[in-house]
Coordinates of C-alpha atoms in Angstrom, one line a residue:
M1 CA 86.8 42.2 135.7
K2 CA 85.7 39.4 138.0
I3 CA 84.7 36.0 136.5
L4 CA 83.0 32.9 137.9
I5 CA 83.4 29.5 136.2
V6 CA 80.9 26.9 137.3
E7 CA 82.0 23.7 135.5
D8 CA 82.3 20.1 136.9
S9 CA 84.9 19.2 134.3
L10 CA 88.4 20.1 135.4
L11 CA 89.6 20.1 131.8
Q12 CA 86.8 22.4 130.6
A13 CA 87.3 24.8 133.5
T14 CA 91.0 25.0 133.0
Q15 CA 90.6 25.6 129.3
I16 CA 88.3 28.6 130.0
Q17 CA 90.8 29.9 132.6
I18 CA 93.7 29.7 130.1
L19 CA 91.6 31.6 127.4
L20 CA 90.7 34.3 129.9
K21 CA 94.3 34.9 130.9
R22 CA 95.1 35.7 127.2
Y23 CA 92.7 38.7 127.6
S24 CA 94.3 39.8 130.9
V25 CA 91.5 38.5 133.1
D26 CA 93.2 37.5 136.3
E27 CA 90.4 37.5 138.9
V28 CA 88.8 34.2 138.1
Y29 CA 86.9 32.0 140.6
T30 CA 86.0 28.4 139.9
A31 CA 83.3 26.2 141.4
Y32 CA 82.9 22.5 140.4
N33 CA 79.4 22.1 141.7
G34 CA 76.3 24.2 142.2
E35 CA 76.6 24.4 146.0
D36 CA 80.1 25.9 145.9
A37 CA 78.9 28.3 143.3
I38 CA 76.1 29.6 145.5
E39 CA 78.6 30.1 148.3
L40 CA 80.9 32.2 146.0
C41 CA 77.8 34.2 144.9
K42 CA 77.2 35.1 148.6
Q43 CA 80.7 36.5 148.9
H44 CA 81.3 38.2 145.6
R45 CA 79.7 40.1 142.7
F46 CA 80.7 38.7 139.3
D47 CA 80.8 40.6 136.0
I48 CA 80.5 37.4 134.0
A49 CA 79.6 33.8 135.0
F50 CA 80.2 30.8 132.8
C51 CA 77.7 28.2 134.0
D52 CA 77.4 24.5 132.9
L53 CA 73.9 23.1 133.1
Q54 CA 74.7 19.6 134.1
L55 CA 76.2 19.9 137.5
P56 CA 76.4 17.7 140.6
Q57 CA 74.2 18.5 143.7
I58 CA 72.5 21.6 142.2
D59 CA 72.1 21.8 138.4
G60 CA 72.9 24.9 136.5
V61 CA 69.3 25.8 135.8
S62 CA 68.5 25.8 139.5
L63 CA 71.7 27.7 140.3
L64 CA 70.9 30.5 137.8
A65 CA 67.3 30.7 139.2
S66 CA 68.6 31.1 142.8
P67 CA 68.4 34.5 144.5
E68 CA 72.1 34.2 145.4
A69 CA 73.1 34.1 141.7
Q70 CA 70.6 36.8 140.7
G71 CA 72.0 39.1 143.3
S72 CA 75.6 38.5 142.3
I73 CA 76.0 37.9 138.5
Q74 CA 75.6 40.5 135.7
T75 CA 76.3 38.6 132.5
V76 CA 75.5 34.8 132.2
V77 CA 77.2 32.5 129.7
I78 CA 75.3 29.2 129.6
L79 CA 77.6 26.2 128.8
S80 CA 76.2 22.9 127.7
A81 CA 76.5 20.0 125.4
M82 CA 72.7 19.5 125.7
T83 CA 70.1 20.1 123.0
D84 CA 69.2 23.5 121.6
A85 CA 65.9 23.3 123.4
A86 CA 67.5 23.0 126.8
L87 CA 69.9 25.9 126.1
D88 CA 67.2 28.1 124.6
S89 CA 64.8 27.5 127.5
T90 CA 67.4 28.3 130.1
K91 CA 68.4 31.4 128.1
S92 CA 64.8 32.6 128.1
M93 CA 64.5 32.0 131.8
C94 CA 67.6 34.1 132.5
K95 CA 66.3 37.0 130.4
L96 CA 63.0 37.0 132.3
I97 CA 64.8 36.9 135.6
G98 CA 66.7 40.1 134.5
Y99 CA 70.3 39.2 134.0
S100 CA 72.1 42.1 132.2
E101 CA 73.3 39.9 129.3
V102 CA 72.6 36.3 128.5
E103 CA 74.7 34.1 126.1
A104 CA 74.4 30.4 125.3
I105 CA 77.5 28.5 124.0
A106 CA 77.8 24.9 123.1
K107 CA 80.9 23.2 124.4
P108 CA 83.8 23.3 124.0
V109 CA 84.5 27.0 124.6
N110 CA 87.0 28.5 122.1
E111 CA 89.0 31.7 121.8
A112 CA 86.5 33.3 119.5
H113 CA 83.8 32.9 122.1
I114 CA 85.9 34.5 124.8
Q115 CA 86.9 37.4 122.5
H116 CA 83.2 38.1 121.6
L117 CA 82.1 37.9 125.3
I118 CA 84.9 40.2 126.6
S119 CA 84.3 42.8 123.8
S120 CA 80.5 42.7 124.3
Y121 CA 80.8 43.2 128.0
Q122 CA 83.3 46.1 127.6
R123 CA 81.0 47.7 125.1
V124 CA 78.0 47.5 127.5
Q125 CA 80.2 48.8 130.4
T126 CA 81.4 51.8 128.3
A127 CA 77.8 52.6 127.4
N128 CA 76.8 52.4 131.1
T129 CA 79.5 54.7 132.2
I130 CA 78.2 57.3 129.8
Q131 CA 74.5 56.9 130.8
P132 CA 72.8 56.3 134.2
V133 CA 71.3 53.0 133.4
E134 CA 68.5 52.9 135.9
M135 CA 67.4 56.6 135.3
K136 CA 64.4 57.2 133.2
L137 CA 62.9 60.6 132.3
D138 CA 59.7 61.7 134.0
E139 CA 56.9 63.6 132.4
S140 CA 58.4 67.1 133.1
Q141 CA 61.8 66.1 131.8
A142 CA 60.3 64.6 128.6
I143 CA 58.4 67.8 127.9
E144 CA 61.5 69.8 128.7
A145 CA 63.5 67.8 126.2
F146 CA 61.1 68.7 123.4
D147 CA 60.8 72.4 124.4
N148 CA 64.6 72.9 124.7
G149 CA 65.6 71.0 121.6
W150 CA 67.6 68.3 123.4
F151 CA 66.7 65.6 120.9
T152 CA 69.4 64.6 118.5
N153 CA 69.8 61.7 116.0
A154 CA 72.2 58.8 115.9
Y155 CA 72.9 57.2 112.5
Q156 CA 73.8 53.5 112.0
S157 CA 74.9 52.5 108.5
Q158 CA 73.4 49.6 106.5
H159 CA 75.7 47.7 104.1
H160 CA 75.6 45.3 101.2
V161 CA 77.6 42.1 101.4
E162 CA 79.5 43.0 98.3
K163 CA 82.6 45.0 99.5
S164 CA 80.5 46.1 102.5
A165 CA 79.1 48.9 100.3
L166 CA 76.9 51.5 102.1
T167 CA 73.3 51.1 101.1
G168 CA 71.5 53.2 103.6
V169 CA 71.2 54.4 107.2
E170 CA 68.8 53.9 110.1
V171 CA 68.0 57.1 112.1
L172 CA 67.7 56.6 115.9
A173 CA 66.4 59.0 118.5
R174 CA 68.7 60.2 121.3
I175 CA 68.5 62.9 123.9
M176 CA 71.6 65.1 124.7
H177 CA 70.8 66.0 128.3
P178 CA 72.8 69.0 129.6
E179 CA 73.6 67.2 132.8
L180 CA 73.2 63.5 132.2
G181 CA 74.8 63.4 128.7
L182 CA 73.7 61.2 125.8
L183 CA 70.5 59.2 126.6
T184 CA 69.2 56.2 124.6
P185 CA 65.5 55.2 124.1
F186 CA 65.8 53.0 127.2
H187 CA 65.7 56.2 129.2
F188 CA 62.8 58.0 127.6
M189 CA 60.8 55.9 125.2
G190 CA 58.5 54.4 127.8
T191 CA 57.7 57.8 129.2
L192 CA 56.9 59.2 125.8
R193 CA 54.7 56.3 125.0
Q194 CA 52.7 56.7 128.2
L195 CA 52.3 60.4 127.6
G196 CA 51.1 59.9 124.0
M197 CA 54.1 61.8 122.6
M198 CA 55.3 59.3 120.1
D199 CA 53.9 61.3 117.2
R200 CA 55.8 64.4 118.3
L201 CA 59.0 62.2 118.6
F202 CA 58.5 60.8 115.0
F203 CA 58.2 64.2 113.4
T204 CA 61.1 65.6 115.5
V205 CA 63.4 62.8 114.4
L206 CA 62.2 63.0 110.8
E207 CA 62.9 66.8 110.6
L208 CA 66.3 66.5 112.2
A209 CA 67.2 63.7 109.7
L210 CA 66.0 65.7 106.7
K211 CA 67.9 68.7 107.9
D212 CA 71.1 66.6 108.2
L213 CA 70.7 64.6 105.0
S214 CA 70.0 67.7 102.9
T215 CA 73.5 68.9 103.5
M216 CA 75.1 65.8 101.8
H217 CA 76.4 65.9 98.3
K218 CA 74.8 62.5 97.5
S219 CA 71.4 60.9 98.0
L220 CA 71.1 58.1 100.6
H221 CA 68.2 55.9 101.7
F222 CA 67.3 56.3 105.3
S223 CA 64.8 54.7 107.7
I224 CA 62.9 55.9 110.8
N225 CA 60.7 54.0 113.3
I226 CA 57.1 54.9 113.3
E227 CA 54.3 53.8 115.7
Q228 CA 50.9 52.7 114.5
S229 CA 49.3 55.5 116.4
T230 CA 51.2 58.0 114.2
L231 CA 49.8 56.4 111.1
K232 CA 46.3 57.6 112.2
L233 CA 47.3 61.2 111.8
E234 CA 47.6 63.0 108.4
V235 CA 51.2 61.7 108.4
A236 CA 51.5 61.5 104.6
D237 CA 50.9 65.2 104.0
K238 CA 53.3 66.1 106.8
V239 CA 56.0 63.9 105.4
A240 CA 55.5 65.3 102.0
N241 CA 55.7 68.9 103.3
L242 CA 58.9 68.2 105.3
C243 CA 60.6 66.5 102.4
D244 CA 59.7 69.4 100.2
K245 CA 61.0 71.9 102.8
Y246 CA 64.4 70.3 102.8
K247 CA 64.5 69.2 99.2
V248 CA 64.8 65.5 100.0
D249 CA 63.2 62.9 97.7
P250 CA 60.5 61.1 99.8
S251 CA 61.4 57.9 97.9
L252 CA 64.6 57.8 99.9
L253 CA 62.6 57.3 103.2
T254 CA 61.5 54.0 104.7
L255 CA 59.2 53.9 107.7
E256 CA 59.8 50.9 110.0
I257 CA 56.6 49.8 111.8
T258 CA 57.6 48.5 115.2
E259 CA 56.2 45.3 116.5
H260 CA 55.7 46.0 120.2
E261 CA 51.9 46.0 119.8
T262 CA 49.2 44.2 117.9
V263 CA 48.7 45.5 114.4
L264 CA 45.3 47.1 114.4
L265 CA 45.1 49.5 111.5
D266 CA 41.8 51.3 110.6
A267 CA 40.7 52.7 107.3
H268 CA 42.4 56.0 108.0
C269 CA 45.7 54.3 108.5
Y270 CA 45.3 52.4 105.2
K271 CA 44.6 55.8 103.5
N272 CA 47.8 57.3 104.9
I273 CA 49.8 54.2 104.0
A274 CA 48.4 54.4 100.4
K275 CA 49.3 58.1 100.2
L276 CA 52.8 57.4 101.5
S277 CA 53.3 54.6 98.9
M278 CA 52.2 57.1 96.2
L279 CA 55.0 59.4 97.4
G280 CA 57.4 56.5 97.1
V281 CA 58.0 56.1 100.8
G282 CA 58.9 52.6 101.7
L283 CA 57.4 50.5 104.5
S284 CA 59.4 48.0 106.6
V285 CA 58.5 45.4 109.2
D286 CA 61.0 46.0 112.0
D287 CA 62.2 43.1 114.2
F288 CA 60.3 40.6 112.1
G289 CA 59.6 37.4 113.9
T290 CA 59.6 38.6 117.5
G291 CA 56.5 40.7 117.8
Y292 CA 52.9 40.9 116.7
A293 CA 53.3 41.2 112.9
S294 CA 51.9 38.3 111.1
L295 CA 52.0 36.9 107.5
S296 CA 48.6 38.4 106.9
Q297 CA 50.0 41.9 107.3
L298 CA 52.7 41.1 104.8
S299 CA 49.9 40.3 102.4
S300 CA 47.6 43.3 103.1
L301 CA 50.1 46.1 103.5
P302 CA 52.5 47.4 100.9
F303 CA 55.7 46.5 102.7
T304 CA 58.9 47.0 100.7
E305 CA 61.3 45.7 103.4
L306 CA 61.7 43.1 106.1
K307 CA 64.2 43.4 108.9
V308 CA 65.3 40.2 110.6
D309 CA 65.6 40.7 114.4
R310 CA 69.0 40.6 116.1
S311 CA 67.8 37.8 118.5
F312 CA 68.1 35.3 115.6
V313 CA 71.6 36.5 114.6
N314 CA 73.8 36.4 117.7
N315 CA 76.0 33.3 117.4
I316 CA 74.0 32.1 114.4
S317 CA 77.0 30.2 113.0
E318 CA 76.6 27.7 115.8
N319 CA 72.8 27.8 116.5
H320 CA 71.0 25.4 114.1
K321 CA 67.5 26.6 115.0
N322 CA 68.3 30.2 114.4
Q323 CA 70.0 29.3 111.1
I324 CA 66.7 27.7 109.9
L325 CA 64.6 30.6 111.1
T326 CA 66.8 33.3 109.6
K327 CA 67.1 31.5 106.3
A328 CA 63.3 31.2 106.2
C329 CA 62.9 35.0 106.8
I330 CA 65.4 35.8 104.0
N331 CA 63.7 33.4 101.6
L332 CA 60.3 34.8 102.5
A333 CA 61.4 38.3 101.7
E334 CA 63.0 37.3 98.5
N335 CA 59.9 35.4 97.3
L336 CA 57.7 38.4 98.2
G337 CA 60.0 40.7 96.3
L338 CA 61.0 42.6 99.5
S339 CA 64.4 44.0 100.5
C340 CA 65.7 42.2 103.5
I341 CA 68.1 43.6 106.1
V342 CA 69.6 41.4 108.9
E343 CA 70.0 43.4 112.1
G344 CA 72.5 42.9 114.9
V345 CA 75.4 41.4 113.1
E346 CA 78.4 41.6 115.4
Q347 CA 80.8 38.7 114.8
Q348 CA 82.8 37.9 111.6
Q349 CA 81.9 34.2 111.7
D350 CA 78.2 35.1 111.8
L351 CA 78.6 37.6 108.9
E352 CA 80.3 34.9 106.8
Y353 CA 77.6 32.3 107.6
L354 CA 74.8 34.8 106.7
K355 CA 76.4 35.3 103.4
T356 CA 76.1 31.6 102.6
I357 CA 72.3 31.6 103.2
G358 CA 71.5 34.5 100.9
M359 CA 71.8 37.6 103.1
T360 CA 72.5 40.7 100.9
K361 CA 72.1 43.6 103.4
Y362 CA 73.1 43.8 107.0
Q363 CA 73.3 46.2 109.9
G364 CA 75.2 46.0 113.2
F365 CA 78.3 46.7 115.3
I366 CA 80.5 44.7 112.9
S367 CA 80.3 47.6 110.4
S368 CA 79.4 50.5 112.6
K369 CA 77.8 51.7 115.9
P370 CA 75.2 54.4 116.0
A371 CA 77.0 57.7 115.6
S372 CA 76.5 61.4 115.3
F373 CA 75.8 62.7 111.9
S374 CA 79.3 64.2 111.5
E375 CA 80.9 60.9 112.7
F376 CA 78.7 59.0 110.3
T377 CA 79.5 61.1 107.2
S378 CA 83.2 61.2 108.0
A379 CA 83.4 57.4 108.4
N380 CA 81.7 56.9 105.0
N381 CA 83.3 59.8 103.1
L382 CA 80.0 61.5 102.5
K383 CA 81.0 65.1 103.1

């Protein structure tokens, strides 16, 4: 692993170097101003770059926006003692530029920060060695995946804060390609959406989930993503028939409406939603606060659950703005009588903080990664 530290304070730079050595990171380059950093970027490719914003000659914002940095750095860790607004704006800029991962840390850097960054980077690298990151399925490959039964499900558990008790599971679509291995939605979702095949994907994932869950000795709540376009079909009747086929109570199912598009539901959609509610099927707002769902939808639709997006959660124990926003989401759900699940919980200090502001249910790598059904049931003693 090759690391770049861009920090004008010798004390701060040395502290980061010492912490990195504890995790056996030896290839570390240090620049004390923006110009030297650009020269290093011309000569090397860096896995992670720690970058202060307040630098002599060329500031950190200009450095990270430079073509030299963009072509050299994978993961950016923004360091600053400045306001949250400056950190957040720079972080947003880096995401739009296209850096693989972007973190923002208020000084001083401590060992918990380094541990999280190294583990996150290694996790991403492991995933990337399994999957060809840039490859996306074309139309013929997408159709072939359906016709040949290459779709499979991954299961990520959801937990209650009390003793980390299992409360449910989210079902996630995957493709097991005979040559490329396990593919995530990154590799196929855009193609399926363009081809108008999201309805077929939903019912494929649902039937696979029902088939799996019907083999368990206990009932378990489960959730599946659904597009608004699918709600325009006779979805309620199909859901009822599939649940009856596999002898699974439909009240165990929650449908998560994704927020990647404006909510424009017609009368037929409302009819289906009403029929789903009569079956006992729950309705969830996925990634609340980051997409197109508004408070008016919470009022007009029979939602039973709200999921707080992971973008508010990462490093929440140190981000005052995200603390306020997350607490507001949790309070909103509670006041509306909705279940609330916080997504993307990865760090112990974030989990502990979320408990103090009223979080009751959570989901994330801190408890489990998405896994095959057999791995999921074994880990939770469900077989």
